Amino acid sequence: MCIACFSQTTHQTIAAGLGKQTSSSAMEALIDKPGPIEIETIASADWVANLSGLINLKDPKAVQAGLKDREEPIQIYMHLLRHPTEGFYMIDTGVSKRFVRDPKSLGVGWAVRNFAKLDKMQVRVEPLSAVRSKGVPLQGILMTHLHLDHISGMPDIQRDIPFYTGLGEANGKKFENVFVQGMENRFFEGRPAIRELQFTKDPDGKFEGVIDVFGDESLFTILTPGHTAGHISFVARTPEGPVLVTGDACHTRWGWEHGVEPGTFTYDRESERKSLFALKALSERHPNMVVRLGHQP
Ligand SMILES: [Zn+2]
């Protein structure tokens, strides 16, 4: 127990009414078959982050490659997801222009503005216009996790839209959350309780848990903790084949190709490594799967 530690937000959480427990074997028996989900990944903003945060530079593979800390160009994504009957969902929120232009007015404190290099964030496509362009109501936001750069589109999202996270995501405690808790609470103020997907252990032992999101085997979410306490990834069955959205289980292309987990932006390194290796093994078993990483193409 971490006494001087804070949760990401103290906003109320409830059990999500969405999702059905399944297993990795049931998911994997199906994912190479075409499915009905349309998924559009949009780079909402360009940004930079320290490589030491994005990749564990102490990993022997990073040492051997001579990787040194520096600013690395990255992107912030939002994924627009269409299901034929369940409607329009988003994975993560992208970045709203207001968040970059006037973070102070949204309760983003000085420490966060500086640490997160918000002055180097440049919005390309704001969530508001992306959502409007679909011309259909947004049903919900599926959050890989609740870090700043994933909720930064929230000012553009209507107050009544439900947010879904992995189990324990909001309440995972870490000292650094002292800097973000007030801001996150403000972002969630006046919004419905955060709906936590109720994972149980994958009976096949490959993952920490697998949920069939809509109960029709079209979209799966996998519990991939480590980067945060309740981090989740997604596998969507599209007409062209499976698409894996790793979220920040892996930030960078180098990290994915070399199997090196994120660096200092980590909640628990041991489980983060396990989650990354489990996703890599999944993609090796399904070579046709398109992989969309946390912050790089
Ligand atoms: Zn991130």
Short mmCIF file of N, CA, C and O in Angstrom, two decimals, residues 17-22 36-38 81-91 139-142 164 197 211-221 234-237:
data_model
loop_
_atom_site.label_atom_id
_atom_site.label_comp_id
_atom_site.label_asym_id
_atom_site.label_seq_id
_atom_site.Cartn_x
_atom_site.Cartn_y
_atom_site.Cartn_z
N GLY A 17 -22.09 -2.07 -17.76
CA GLY A 17 -23.12 -3.01 -18.20
C GLY A 17 -22.79 -3.60 -19.56
O GLY A 17 -23.61 -4.25 -20.18
N LEU A 18 -21.60 -3.34 -20.01
CA LEU A 18 -21.18 -3.76 -21.36
C LEU A 18 -20.13 -4.86 -21.21
O LEU A 18 -19.33 -4.82 -20.30
N GLY A 19 -20.16 -5.82 -22.14
CA GLY A 19 -19.07 -6.80 -22.18
C GLY A 19 -19.41 -8.13 -21.54
O GLY A 19 -20.12 -8.19 -20.55
N LYS A 20 -18.87 -9.17 -22.17
CA LYS A 20 -19.12 -10.53 -21.73
C LYS A 20 -17.76 -11.22 -21.60
O LYS A 20 -16.94 -11.12 -22.51
N GLN A 21 -17.54 -11.90 -20.49
CA GLN A 21 -16.26 -12.61 -20.31
C GLN A 21 -16.07 -13.63 -21.42
O GLN A 21 -17.01 -14.31 -21.79
N THR A 22 -14.84 -13.74 -21.91
CA THR A 22 -14.54 -14.84 -22.82
C THR A 22 -13.10 -15.27 -22.57
O THR A 22 -12.54 -14.94 -21.52
N PRO A 36 -17.55 -7.22 -38.66
CA PRO A 36 -18.33 -6.06 -39.09
C PRO A 36 -17.83 -4.70 -38.60
O PRO A 36 -18.44 -3.68 -38.90
N ILE A 37 -16.73 -4.68 -37.84
CA ILE A 37 -16.30 -3.40 -37.25
C ILE A 37 -15.53 -2.55 -38.27
O ILE A 37 -14.66 -3.05 -38.96
N GLU A 38 -15.86 -1.28 -38.32
CA GLU A 38 -15.04 -0.35 -39.10
C GLU A 38 -14.25 0.46 -38.10
O GLU A 38 -14.81 0.98 -37.13
N LEU A 81 -14.84 4.08 -34.20
CA LEU A 81 -15.23 2.69 -34.35
C LEU A 81 -16.73 2.61 -34.65
O LEU A 81 -17.53 3.21 -33.96
N ARG A 82 -17.04 1.88 -35.72
CA ARG A 82 -18.46 1.75 -36.11
C ARG A 82 -18.88 0.30 -36.06
O ARG A 82 -18.22 -0.56 -36.61
N HIS A 83 -19.98 0.04 -35.37
CA HIS A 83 -20.56 -1.30 -35.33
C HIS A 83 -21.92 -1.20 -36.00
O HIS A 83 -22.65 -0.22 -35.78
N PRO A 84 -22.31 -2.20 -36.82
CA PRO A 84 -23.54 -2.05 -37.61
C PRO A 84 -24.80 -1.82 -36.77
O PRO A 84 -25.71 -1.11 -37.22
N THR A 85 -24.89 -2.39 -35.58
CA THR A 85 -26.10 -2.16 -34.77
C THR A 85 -25.82 -1.41 -33.47
O THR A 85 -26.66 -0.70 -32.97
N GLU A 86 -24.61 -1.56 -32.93
CA GLU A 86 -24.29 -0.89 -31.65
C GLU A 86 -23.93 0.58 -31.85
O GLU A 86 -23.90 1.36 -30.90
N GLY A 87 -23.61 0.94 -33.09
CA GLY A 87 -23.37 2.36 -33.39
C GLY A 87 -21.92 2.78 -33.26
O GLY A 87 -20.99 1.99 -33.43
N PHE A 88 -21.77 4.04 -32.94
CA PHE A 88 -20.49 4.74 -33.04
C PHE A 88 -19.81 4.89 -31.66
O PHE A 88 -20.40 5.45 -30.74
N TYR A 89 -18.61 4.36 -31.55
CA TYR A 89 -17.81 4.47 -30.33
C TYR A 89 -16.45 5.07 -30.68
O TYR A 89 -16.05 5.06 -31.84
N MET A 90 -15.75 5.54 -29.67
CA MET A 90 -14.37 5.99 -29.86
C MET A 90 -13.46 5.23 -28.92
O MET A 90 -13.88 4.93 -27.79
N ILE A 91 -12.25 4.94 -29.35
CA ILE A 91 -11.23 4.47 -28.42
C ILE A 91 -10.29 5.66 -28.18
O ILE A 91 -9.69 6.19 -29.13
N GLN A 139 -21.91 6.79 -28.90
CA GLN A 139 -22.52 5.97 -27.84
C GLN A 139 -21.65 5.87 -26.59
O GLN A 139 -22.16 5.64 -25.50
N GLY A 140 -20.33 5.97 -26.79
CA GLY A 140 -19.46 5.83 -25.62
C GLY A 140 -18.00 5.92 -26.02
O GLY A 140 -17.66 5.86 -27.20
N ILE A 141 -17.16 6.11 -24.99
CA ILE A 141 -15.72 6.18 -25.22
C ILE A 141 -15.07 5.03 -24.47
O ILE A 141 -15.27 4.88 -23.25
N LEU A 142 -14.32 4.25 -25.20
CA LEU A 142 -13.58 3.15 -24.60
C LEU A 142 -12.16 3.65 -24.37
O LEU A 142 -11.48 4.02 -25.32
N TYR A 164 -15.73 4.20 -20.60
CA TYR A 164 -15.44 2.84 -20.14
C TYR A 164 -13.94 2.68 -19.93
O TYR A 164 -13.15 3.14 -20.76
N LEU A 197 -14.98 -2.10 -17.01
CA LEU A 197 -15.22 -3.42 -17.60
C LEU A 197 -14.73 -4.48 -16.60
O LEU A 197 -13.61 -4.40 -16.10
N ILE A 211 -12.49 -9.72 -22.77
CA ILE A 211 -13.92 -9.43 -22.79
C ILE A 211 -14.39 -9.23 -24.22
O ILE A 211 -13.72 -8.58 -25.02
N ASP A 212 -15.53 -9.84 -24.52
CA ASP A 212 -16.22 -9.64 -25.79
C ASP A 212 -17.12 -8.41 -25.58
O ASP A 212 -18.13 -8.49 -24.89
N VAL A 213 -16.71 -7.28 -26.14
CA VAL A 213 -17.31 -5.99 -25.75
C VAL A 213 -18.81 -5.93 -26.03
O VAL A 213 -19.60 -5.58 -25.15
N PHE A 214 -19.23 -6.29 -27.25
CA PHE A 214 -20.65 -6.17 -27.60
C PHE A 214 -21.39 -7.51 -27.50
O PHE A 214 -22.57 -7.59 -27.85
N GLY A 215 -20.68 -8.56 -27.07
CA GLY A 215 -21.32 -9.86 -26.91
C GLY A 215 -21.60 -10.57 -28.23
O GLY A 215 -22.31 -11.57 -28.26
N ASP A 216 -21.02 -10.05 -29.34
CA ASP A 216 -21.25 -10.72 -30.63
C ASP A 216 -19.93 -11.10 -31.31
O ASP A 216 -19.88 -11.33 -32.50
N GLU A 217 -18.86 -11.11 -30.54
CA GLU A 217 -17.54 -11.54 -31.00
C GLU A 217 -16.98 -10.67 -32.14
O GLU A 217 -16.24 -11.14 -32.98
N SER A 218 -17.37 -9.39 -32.15
CA SER A 218 -16.84 -8.50 -33.18
C SER A 218 -15.69 -7.63 -32.64
O SER A 218 -14.77 -7.29 -33.36
N LEU A 219 -15.77 -7.29 -31.37
CA LEU A 219 -14.75 -6.44 -30.74
C LEU A 219 -14.37 -7.05 -29.40
O LEU A 219 -15.25 -7.33 -28.57
N PHE A 220 -13.07 -7.24 -29.19
CA PHE A 220 -12.59 -7.80 -27.93
C PHE A 220 -11.72 -6.77 -27.22
O PHE A 220 -11.04 -5.98 -27.86
N THR A 221 -11.74 -6.80 -25.90
CA THR A 221 -10.77 -6.00 -25.17
C THR A 221 -9.98 -6.93 -24.25
O THR A 221 -10.52 -7.87 -23.69
N PHE A 234 -7.30 -3.49 -27.52
CA PHE A 234 -8.49 -3.93 -28.25
C PHE A 234 -8.12 -4.73 -29.49
O PHE A 234 -7.12 -4.43 -30.14
N VAL A 235 -8.96 -5.72 -29.82
CA VAL A 235 -8.86 -6.39 -31.11
C VAL A 235 -10.22 -6.26 -31.79
O VAL A 235 -11.24 -6.70 -31.26
N ALA A 236 -10.22 -5.62 -32.97
CA ALA A 236 -11.46 -5.44 -33.72
C ALA A 236 -11.44 -6.34 -34.94
O ALA A 236 -10.43 -6.44 -35.63
N ARG A 237 -12.57 -7.00 -35.21
CA ARG A 237 -12.69 -7.81 -36.43
C ARG A 237 -13.33 -6.94 -37.51
O ARG A 237 -14.49 -6.59 -37.44
#
